[in-house]
Amino acid sequence: MKTRYTFGGDEHVYVEIDDEMSLDAFFKSLSMSNAVRDAKIEGVTEICPANASFQVRFDPDVISPNEIMAKVMELEHKAESAEKRLTTRIVEIPVYYKDPWTHETLMRFRERHQDPSGTDLDYAAKINGFENADDFIEAHHSQPWFVSMVGFVAGLPFLYQLVEREKQLQVPKYLSPRTDTPKQTVGYGGCFSCIYSVRGAGGYQMFGVTPMPIYDPEQKVAHLKDFMVFFKPGDIVKWKPIDRTEYDEILAAVEDGTYVPRIAEVEFDLDDFNADMSGTNAKMLEALNDA
């Protein structure tokens, strides 16, 4: 990894850890952005982390661009020696794959898709070497995912699959964006899965929907009363396939305030994960099953 530092206008320093996402790049970005926060540099007004990069906003009337750049660069060595360990949580997210709402939407936008004759799941299965959509769905939900970023639109998580690089699913975005995506759609673009927190435009392939709200600015949903956004970077997700009956039951429980997401606290150590990915995943899934 070769870190690059650039200015973004008069008030921002942009730090790119690597030109592609990896857990090593994520942890270095996290350590550096935490180090900038902990340093309490006078003039820094905001720190915005991303997948393998982060941005620092500063007040040029308080600190000069060259000075803030130098201070951020000084913190890189400290970040490299930081422990790559998180106390975090693994969350079970129910997913209704092949649902009627994303299917209706994707059929309205086939002219913008690489394979107009099939569905998004059919296309994802074909280009990843699976015989059918069900085999692709199995690969999508069988292993945990790591939340590397929350943003782009409010509350939207980007999720990175916790498997060997050669086993990661890869699916490009639509050829051109849609003007509609159902709320809480589970999507896929590049090496990232996501959940659309609100209805709106989008370009990720659509695989299904979750009945579990992940963003509530009015904070009426029971599990979002303390904070309107459910996810944070470092969360770990396990998708759980559900059918229409289960989907409707969860929606009803959300509506009456009785739905409680299944969550377990776990330790995630990057060195341990790199040494034994399947063993690390099995331990986290065991903790979730015991929750």
mmCIF file of N, CA and C in Angstrom, residues 70-170:
data_model
loop_
_atom_site.group_PDB
_atom_site.id
_atom_site.type_symbol
_atom_site.label_atom_id
_atom_site.label_comp_id
_atom_site.label_asym_id
_atom_site.label_seq_id
_atom_site.Cartn_x
_atom_site.Cartn_y
_atom_site.Cartn_z
ATOM 1 N N ALA A 70 1.094 18.362 6.761
ATOM 2 C CA ALA A 70 2.267 17.827 7.467
ATOM 3 C C ALA A 70 1.859 17.065 8.727
ATOM 4 N N LYS A 71 0.887 17.588 9.459
ATOM 5 C CA LYS A 71 0.461 16.932 10.702
ATOM 6 C C LYS A 71 -0.209 15.591 10.415
ATOM 7 N N VAL A 72 -1.020 15.535 9.361
ATOM 8 C CA VAL A 72 -1.671 14.273 9.008
ATOM 9 C C VAL A 72 -0.626 13.249 8.559
ATOM 10 N N MET A 73 0.351 13.676 7.773
ATOM 11 C CA MET A 73 1.389 12.763 7.295
ATOM 12 C C MET A 73 2.227 12.229 8.452
ATOM 13 N N GLU A 74 2.440 13.029 9.468
ATOM 14 C CA GLU A 74 3.219 12.593 10.631
ATOM 15 C C GLU A 74 2.551 11.439 11.368
ATOM 16 N N LEU A 75 1.226 11.353 11.256
ATOM 17 C CA LEU A 75 0.477 10.341 11.995
ATOM 18 C C LEU A 75 0.441 8.984 11.299
ATOM 19 N N GLU A 76 0.972 8.900 10.076
ATOM 20 C CA GLU A 76 0.912 7.638 9.338
ATOM 21 C C GLU A 76 1.708 6.537 10.041
ATOM 22 N N HIS A 77 2.903 6.855 10.527
ATOM 23 C CA HIS A 77 3.721 5.842 11.198
ATOM 24 C C HIS A 77 3.006 5.300 12.430
ATOM 25 N N LYS A 78 2.360 6.170 13.187
ATOM 26 C CA LYS A 78 1.614 5.740 14.371
ATOM 27 C C LYS A 78 0.492 4.790 13.984
ATOM 28 N N ALA A 79 -0.158 5.077 12.884
ATOM 29 C CA ALA A 79 -1.259 4.234 12.434
ATOM 30 C C ALA A 79 -0.768 2.851 12.001
ATOM 31 N N GLU A 80 0.406 2.794 11.378
ATOM 32 C CA GLU A 80 0.924 1.514 10.889
ATOM 33 C C GLU A 80 1.242 0.551 12.030
ATOM 34 N N SER A 81 1.576 1.091 13.199
ATOM 35 C CA SER A 81 1.911 0.239 14.336
ATOM 36 C C SER A 81 0.707 -0.042 15.243
ATOM 37 N N ALA A 82 -0.450 0.518 14.885
ATOM 38 C CA ALA A 82 -1.643 0.330 15.709
ATOM 39 C C ALA A 82 -2.150 -1.105 15.607
ATOM 40 N N GLU A 83 -2.761 -1.588 16.674
ATOM 41 C CA GLU A 83 -3.327 -2.936 16.707
ATOM 42 C C GLU A 83 -4.516 -3.031 15.754
ATOM 43 N N LYS A 84 -4.534 -4.082 14.947
ATOM 44 C CA LYS A 84 -5.608 -4.271 13.969
ATOM 45 C C LYS A 84 -6.685 -5.172 14.566
ATOM 46 N N ARG A 85 -7.317 -4.666 15.588
ATOM 47 C CA ARG A 85 -8.317 -5.440 16.315
ATOM 48 C C ARG A 85 -9.509 -4.545 16.644
ATOM 49 N N LEU A 86 -10.707 -5.121 16.545
ATOM 50 C CA LEU A 86 -11.931 -4.394 16.866
ATOM 51 C C LEU A 86 -12.805 -5.212 17.804
ATOM 52 N N THR A 87 -13.342 -4.568 18.823
ATOM 53 C CA THR A 87 -14.473 -5.133 19.536
ATOM 54 C C THR A 87 -15.714 -4.614 18.824
ATOM 55 N N THR A 88 -16.455 -5.492 18.200
ATOM 56 C CA THR A 88 -17.554 -5.062 17.347
ATOM 57 C C THR A 88 -18.754 -5.982 17.556
ATOM 58 N N ARG A 89 -19.650 -6.029 16.605
ATOM 59 C CA ARG A 89 -20.855 -6.856 16.727
ATOM 60 C C ARG A 89 -21.136 -7.522 15.393
ATOM 61 N N ILE A 90 -21.691 -8.715 15.451
ATOM 62 C CA ILE A 90 -22.179 -9.387 14.256
ATOM 63 C C ILE A 90 -23.697 -9.341 14.307
ATOM 64 N N VAL A 91 -24.304 -8.961 13.188
ATOM 65 C CA VAL A 91 -25.750 -8.710 13.108
ATOM 66 C C VAL A 91 -26.365 -9.605 12.038
ATOM 67 N N GLU A 92 -27.473 -10.221 12.368
ATOM 68 C CA GLU A 92 -28.208 -11.018 11.385
ATOM 69 C C GLU A 92 -29.206 -10.118 10.656
ATOM 70 N N ILE A 93 -29.100 -10.064 9.331
ATOM 71 C CA ILE A 93 -30.002 -9.245 8.515
ATOM 72 C C ILE A 93 -30.867 -10.174 7.667
ATOM 73 N N PRO A 94 -32.178 -10.218 7.911
ATOM 74 C CA PRO A 94 -33.061 -11.052 7.087
ATOM 75 C C PRO A 94 -33.201 -10.486 5.679
ATOM 76 N N VAL A 95 -33.163 -11.368 4.689
ATOM 77 C CA VAL A 95 -33.268 -10.939 3.288
ATOM 78 C C VAL A 95 -34.291 -11.797 2.560
ATOM 79 N N TYR A 96 -35.240 -11.140 1.933
ATOM 80 C CA TYR A 96 -36.204 -11.808 1.066
ATOM 81 C C TYR A 96 -35.652 -11.699 -0.355
ATOM 82 N N TYR A 97 -34.892 -12.724 -0.761
ATOM 83 C CA TYR A 97 -34.351 -12.758 -2.117
ATOM 84 C C TYR A 97 -35.468 -13.016 -3.124
ATOM 85 N N LYS A 98 -35.264 -12.554 -4.352
ATOM 86 C CA LYS A 98 -36.250 -12.735 -5.438
ATOM 87 C C LYS A 98 -37.618 -12.176 -5.065
ATOM 88 N N ASP A 99 -37.632 -11.068 -4.364
ATOM 89 C CA ASP A 99 -38.902 -10.471 -3.933
ATOM 90 C C ASP A 99 -39.627 -9.827 -5.118
ATOM 91 N N PRO A 100 -40.923 -9.583 -5.011
ATOM 92 C CA PRO A 100 -41.669 -9.009 -6.138
ATOM 93 C C PRO A 100 -41.377 -7.534 -6.399
ATOM 94 N N TRP A 101 -40.921 -6.779 -5.387
ATOM 95 C CA TRP A 101 -40.751 -5.329 -5.553
ATOM 96 C C TRP A 101 -39.478 -4.988 -6.322
ATOM 97 N N THR A 102 -38.362 -5.615 -5.978
ATOM 98 C CA THR A 102 -37.161 -5.363 -6.783
ATOM 99 C C THR A 102 -37.319 -5.990 -8.169
ATOM 100 N N HIS A 103 -38.046 -7.104 -8.266
ATOM 101 C CA HIS A 103 -38.252 -7.715 -9.581
ATOM 102 C C HIS A 103 -39.036 -6.771 -10.495
ATOM 103 N N GLU A 104 -40.094 -6.167 -9.961
ATOM 104 C CA GLU A 104 -40.874 -5.219 -10.773
ATOM 105 C C GLU A 104 -40.007 -4.041 -11.203
ATOM 106 N N THR A 105 -39.154 -3.578 -10.299
ATOM 107 C CA THR A 105 -38.303 -2.436 -10.614
ATOM 108 C C THR A 105 -37.258 -2.798 -11.660
ATOM 109 N N LEU A 106 -36.576 -3.925 -11.468
ATOM 110 C CA LEU A 106 -35.525 -4.282 -12.423
ATOM 111 C C LEU A 106 -36.084 -4.543 -13.814
ATOM 112 N N MET A 107 -37.319 -5.020 -13.896
ATOM 113 C CA MET A 107 -37.917 -5.250 -15.212
ATOM 114 C C MET A 107 -38.218 -3.952 -15.933
ATOM 115 N N ARG A 108 -38.406 -2.869 -15.178
ATOM 116 C CA ARG A 108 -38.651 -1.558 -15.804
ATOM 117 C C ARG A 108 -37.382 -0.937 -16.375
ATOM 118 N N PHE A 109 -36.218 -1.464 -15.982
ATOM 119 C CA PHE A 109 -34.959 -0.838 -16.392
ATOM 120 C C PHE A 109 -34.034 -1.818 -17.108
ATOM 121 N N ARG A 110 -34.600 -2.805 -17.826
ATOM 122 C CA ARG A 110 -33.736 -3.802 -18.479
ATOM 123 C C ARG A 110 -32.868 -3.192 -19.563
ATOM 124 N N GLU A 111 -33.317 -2.098 -20.184
ATOM 125 C CA GLU A 111 -32.500 -1.511 -21.250
ATOM 126 C C GLU A 111 -31.216 -0.887 -20.706
ATOM 127 N N ARG A 112 -31.132 -0.724 -19.389
ATOM 128 C CA ARG A 112 -29.931 -0.157 -18.777
ATOM 129 C C ARG A 112 -29.006 -1.246 -18.217
ATOM 130 N N HIS A 113 -29.371 -2.488 -18.451
ATOM 131 C CA HIS A 113 -28.658 -3.613 -17.838
ATOM 132 C C HIS A 113 -27.812 -4.360 -18.865
ATOM 133 N N GLN A 114 -26.762 -5.022 -18.367
ATOM 134 C CA GLN A 114 -25.869 -5.793 -19.229
ATOM 135 C C GLN A 114 -26.580 -6.974 -19.889
ATOM 136 N N ASP A 115 -27.591 -7.533 -19.210
ATOM 137 C CA ASP A 115 -28.292 -8.716 -19.716
ATOM 138 C C ASP A 115 -29.798 -8.476 -19.653
ATOM 139 N N PRO A 116 -30.362 -7.805 -20.635
ATOM 140 C CA PRO A 116 -31.786 -7.445 -20.593
ATOM 141 C C PRO A 116 -32.724 -8.643 -20.560
ATOM 142 N N SER A 117 -32.257 -9.817 -20.965
ATOM 143 C CA SER A 117 -33.150 -10.972 -21.062
ATOM 144 C C SER A 117 -33.344 -11.706 -19.742
ATOM 145 N N GLY A 118 -32.506 -11.425 -18.732
ATOM 146 C CA GLY A 118 -32.610 -12.132 -17.458
ATOM 147 C C GLY A 118 -32.848 -11.175 -16.309
ATOM 148 N N THR A 119 -32.672 -11.678 -15.095
ATOM 149 C CA THR A 119 -32.784 -10.840 -13.901
ATOM 150 C C THR A 119 -31.387 -10.497 -13.398
ATOM 151 N N ASP A 120 -31.321 -9.607 -12.422
ATOM 152 C CA ASP A 120 -30.033 -9.243 -11.844
ATOM 153 C C ASP A 120 -29.353 -10.449 -11.200
ATOM 154 N N LEU A 121 -30.123 -11.287 -10.506
ATOM 155 C CA LEU A 121 -29.553 -12.485 -9.892
ATOM 156 C C LEU A 121 -29.081 -13.483 -10.946
ATOM 157 N N ASP A 122 -29.831 -13.640 -12.033
ATOM 158 C CA ASP A 122 -29.406 -14.529 -13.116
ATOM 159 C C ASP A 122 -28.060 -14.074 -13.678
ATOM 160 N N TYR A 123 -27.938 -12.776 -13.889
ATOM 161 C CA TYR A 123 -26.698 -12.216 -14.439
ATOM 162 C C TYR A 123 -25.540 -12.405 -13.467
ATOM 163 N N ALA A 124 -25.768 -12.118 -12.183
ATOM 164 C CA ALA A 124 -24.720 -12.271 -11.176
ATOM 165 C C ALA A 124 -24.245 -13.716 -11.097
ATOM 166 N N ALA A 125 -25.193 -14.650 -11.171
ATOM 167 C CA ALA A 125 -24.827 -16.068 -11.127
ATOM 168 C C ALA A 125 -23.978 -16.450 -12.339
ATOM 169 N N LYS A 126 -24.385 -15.996 -13.507
ATOM 170 C CA LYS A 126 -23.695 -16.375 -14.744
ATOM 171 C C LYS A 126 -22.251 -15.877 -14.764
ATOM 172 N N ILE A 127 -22.024 -14.616 -14.418
ATOM 173 C CA ILE A 127 -20.673 -14.079 -14.541
ATOM 174 C C ILE A 127 -19.758 -14.529 -13.405
ATOM 175 N N ASN A 128 -20.340 -15.111 -12.348
ATOM 176 C CA ASN A 128 -19.516 -15.649 -11.267
ATOM 177 C C ASN A 128 -19.367 -17.167 -11.338
ATOM 178 N N GLY A 129 -19.847 -17.766 -12.420
ATOM 179 C CA GLY A 129 -19.617 -19.182 -12.643
ATOM 180 C C GLY A 129 -20.564 -20.127 -11.930
ATOM 181 N N PHE A 130 -21.724 -19.620 -11.492
ATOM 182 C CA PHE A 130 -22.707 -20.484 -10.835
ATOM 183 C C PHE A 130 -23.729 -20.993 -11.856
ATOM 184 N N GLU A 131 -24.300 -22.166 -11.564
ATOM 185 C CA GLU A 131 -25.260 -22.748 -12.493
ATOM 186 C C GLU A 131 -26.583 -21.995 -12.513
ATOM 187 N N ASN A 132 -26.955 -21.423 -11.367
ATOM 188 C CA ASN A 132 -28.249 -20.741 -11.305
ATOM 189 C C ASN A 132 -28.240 -19.700 -10.186
ATOM 190 N N ALA A 133 -29.331 -18.943 -10.108
ATOM 191 C CA ALA A 133 -29.428 -17.865 -9.115
ATOM 192 C C ALA A 133 -29.415 -18.397 -7.691
ATOM 193 N N ASP A 134 -30.016 -19.563 -7.467
ATOM 194 C CA ASP A 134 -30.045 -20.114 -6.109
ATOM 195 C C ASP A 134 -28.646 -20.435 -5.592
ATOM 196 N N ASP A 135 -27.772 -20.933 -6.462
ATOM 197 C CA ASP A 135 -26.394 -21.201 -6.057
ATOM 198 C C ASP A 135 -25.670 -19.902 -5.729
ATOM 199 N N PHE A 136 -25.947 -18.849 -6.495
ATOM 200 C CA PHE A 136 -25.345 -17.547 -6.196
ATOM 201 C C PHE A 136 -25.845 -17.026 -4.857
ATOM 202 N N ILE A 137 -27.146 -17.148 -4.594
ATOM 203 C CA ILE A 137 -27.711 -16.698 -3.321
ATOM 204 C C ILE A 137 -27.039 -17.415 -2.153
ATOM 205 N N GLU A 138 -26.804 -18.702 -2.301
ATOM 206 C CA GLU A 138 -26.117 -19.475 -1.262
ATOM 207 C C GLU A 138 -24.735 -18.888 -0.979
ATOM 208 N N ALA A 139 -23.999 -18.552 -2.032
ATOM 209 C CA ALA A 139 -22.670 -17.957 -1.856
ATOM 210 C C ALA A 139 -22.769 -16.569 -1.226
ATOM 211 N N HIS A 140 -23.809 -15.838 -1.557
ATOM 212 C CA HIS A 140 -23.967 -14.481 -1.038
ATOM 213 C C HIS A 140 -24.239 -14.480 0.461
ATOM 214 N N HIS A 141 -25.032 -15.441 0.953
ATOM 215 C CA HIS A 141 -25.437 -15.381 2.363
ATOM 216 C C HIS A 141 -24.653 -16.320 3.284
ATOM 217 N N SER A 142 -23.806 -17.185 2.728
ATOM 218 C CA SER A 142 -23.210 -18.236 3.550
ATOM 219 C C SER A 142 -22.090 -17.754 4.466
ATOM 220 N N GLN A 143 -21.408 -16.666 4.107
ATOM 221 C CA GLN A 143 -20.289 -16.166 4.915
ATOM 222 C C GLN A 143 -20.565 -14.727 5.366
ATOM 223 N N PRO A 144 -19.912 -14.281 6.446
ATOM 224 C CA PRO A 144 -20.148 -12.916 6.953
ATOM 225 C C PRO A 144 -19.594 -11.835 6.022
ATOM 226 N N TRP A 145 -20.066 -10.624 6.262
ATOM 227 C CA TRP A 145 -19.634 -9.440 5.515
ATOM 228 C C TRP A 145 -19.211 -8.362 6.506
ATOM 229 N N PHE A 146 -18.273 -7.526 6.079
ATOM 230 C CA PHE A 146 -17.685 -6.496 6.934
ATOM 231 C C PHE A 146 -18.148 -5.123 6.453
ATOM 232 N N VAL A 147 -18.713 -4.325 7.343
ATOM 233 C CA VAL A 147 -19.153 -2.972 6.971
ATOM 234 C C VAL A 147 -17.927 -2.063 6.951
ATOM 235 N N SER A 148 -17.529 -1.657 5.760
ATOM 236 C CA SER A 148 -16.319 -0.848 5.611
ATOM 237 C C SER A 148 -16.604 0.644 5.535
ATOM 238 N N MET A 149 -17.861 1.015 5.307
ATOM 239 C CA MET A 149 -18.206 2.427 5.156
ATOM 240 C C MET A 149 -19.705 2.586 5.312
ATOM 241 N N VAL A 150 -20.136 3.700 5.855
ATOM 242 C CA VAL A 150 -21.558 4.052 5.923
ATOM 243 C C VAL A 150 -21.692 5.447 5.349
ATOM 244 N N GLY A 151 -22.482 5.575 4.294
ATOM 245 C CA GLY A 151 -22.610 6.898 3.694
ATOM 246 C C GLY A 151 -23.070 6.828 2.256
ATOM 247 N N PHE A 152 -22.720 7.828 1.490
ATOM 248 C CA PHE A 152 -23.165 8.086 0.120
ATOM 249 C C PHE A 152 -24.587 8.604 0.148
ATOM 250 N N VAL A 153 -25.521 7.829 0.682
ATOM 251 C CA VAL A 153 -26.804 8.364 1.128
ATOM 252 C C VAL A 153 -26.924 7.983 2.599
ATOM 253 N N ALA A 154 -27.774 8.665 3.327
ATOM 254 C CA ALA A 154 -27.822 8.522 4.783
ATOM 255 C C ALA A 154 -28.055 7.071 5.198
ATOM 256 N N GLY A 155 -27.125 6.557 6.010
ATOM 257 C CA GLY A 155 -27.316 5.248 6.613
ATOM 258 C C GLY A 155 -27.012 4.056 5.738
ATOM 259 N N LEU A 156 -26.556 4.262 4.495
ATOM 260 C CA LEU A 156 -26.315 3.152 3.583
ATOM 261 C C LEU A 156 -24.978 2.492 3.897
ATOM 262 N N PRO A 157 -24.965 1.166 4.214
ATOM 263 C CA PRO A 157 -23.709 0.479 4.496
ATOM 264 C C PRO A 157 -23.111 -0.147 3.233
ATOM 265 N N PHE A 158 -21.788 -0.066 3.119
ATOM 266 C CA PHE A 158 -21.058 -0.823 2.115
ATOM 267 C C PHE A 158 -20.457 -2.040 2.818
ATOM 268 N N LEU A 159 -20.654 -3.227 2.247
ATOM 269 C CA LEU A 159 -20.252 -4.469 2.905
ATOM 270 C C LEU A 159 -19.285 -5.257 2.026
ATOM 271 N N TYR A 160 -18.212 -5.737 2.668
ATOM 272 C CA TYR A 160 -17.120 -6.417 1.989
ATOM 273 C C TYR A 160 -17.079 -7.857 2.478
ATOM 274 N N GLN A 161 -17.092 -8.830 1.542
ATOM 275 C CA GLN A 161 -17.238 -10.235 1.919
ATOM 276 C C GLN A 161 -15.971 -10.773 2.588
ATOM 277 N N LEU A 162 -16.174 -11.476 3.718
ATOM 278 C CA LEU A 162 -15.057 -11.996 4.494
ATOM 279 C C LEU A 162 -14.676 -13.401 4.021
ATOM 280 N N VAL A 163 -14.110 -13.443 2.825
ATOM 281 C CA VAL A 163 -13.601 -14.691 2.245
ATOM 282 C C VAL A 163 -12.289 -14.367 1.529
ATOM 283 N N GLU A 164 -11.581 -15.414 1.070
ATOM 284 C CA GLU A 164 -10.363 -15.211 0.309
ATOM 285 C C GLU A 164 -10.672 -14.376 -0.928
ATOM 286 N N ARG A 165 -9.714 -13.545 -1.340
ATOM 287 C CA ARG A 165 -9.943 -12.629 -2.459
ATOM 288 C C ARG A 165 -10.432 -13.365 -3.707
ATOM 289 N N GLU A 166 -9.873 -14.542 -3.987
ATOM 290 C CA GLU A 166 -10.252 -15.259 -5.199
ATOM 291 C C GLU A 166 -11.669 -15.821 -5.120
ATOM 292 N N LYS A 167 -12.256 -15.879 -3.931
ATOM 293 C CA LYS A 167 -13.624 -16.374 -3.767
ATOM 294 C C LYS A 167 -14.647 -15.251 -3.680
ATOM 295 N N GLN A 168 -14.209 -14.006 -3.648
ATOM 296 C CA GLN A 168 -15.145 -12.892 -3.531
ATOM 297 C C GLN A 168 -16.012 -12.769 -4.772
ATOM 298 N N LEU A 169 -17.277 -12.493 -4.548
ATOM 299 C CA LEU A 169 -18.203 -12.264 -5.654
ATOM 300 C C LEU A 169 -17.910 -10.908 -6.280
ATOM 301 N N GLN A 170 -17.994 -10.840 -7.600
ATOM 302 C CA GLN A 170 -17.773 -9.597 -8.333
ATOM 303 C C GLN A 170 -18.930 -9.401 -9.302
#
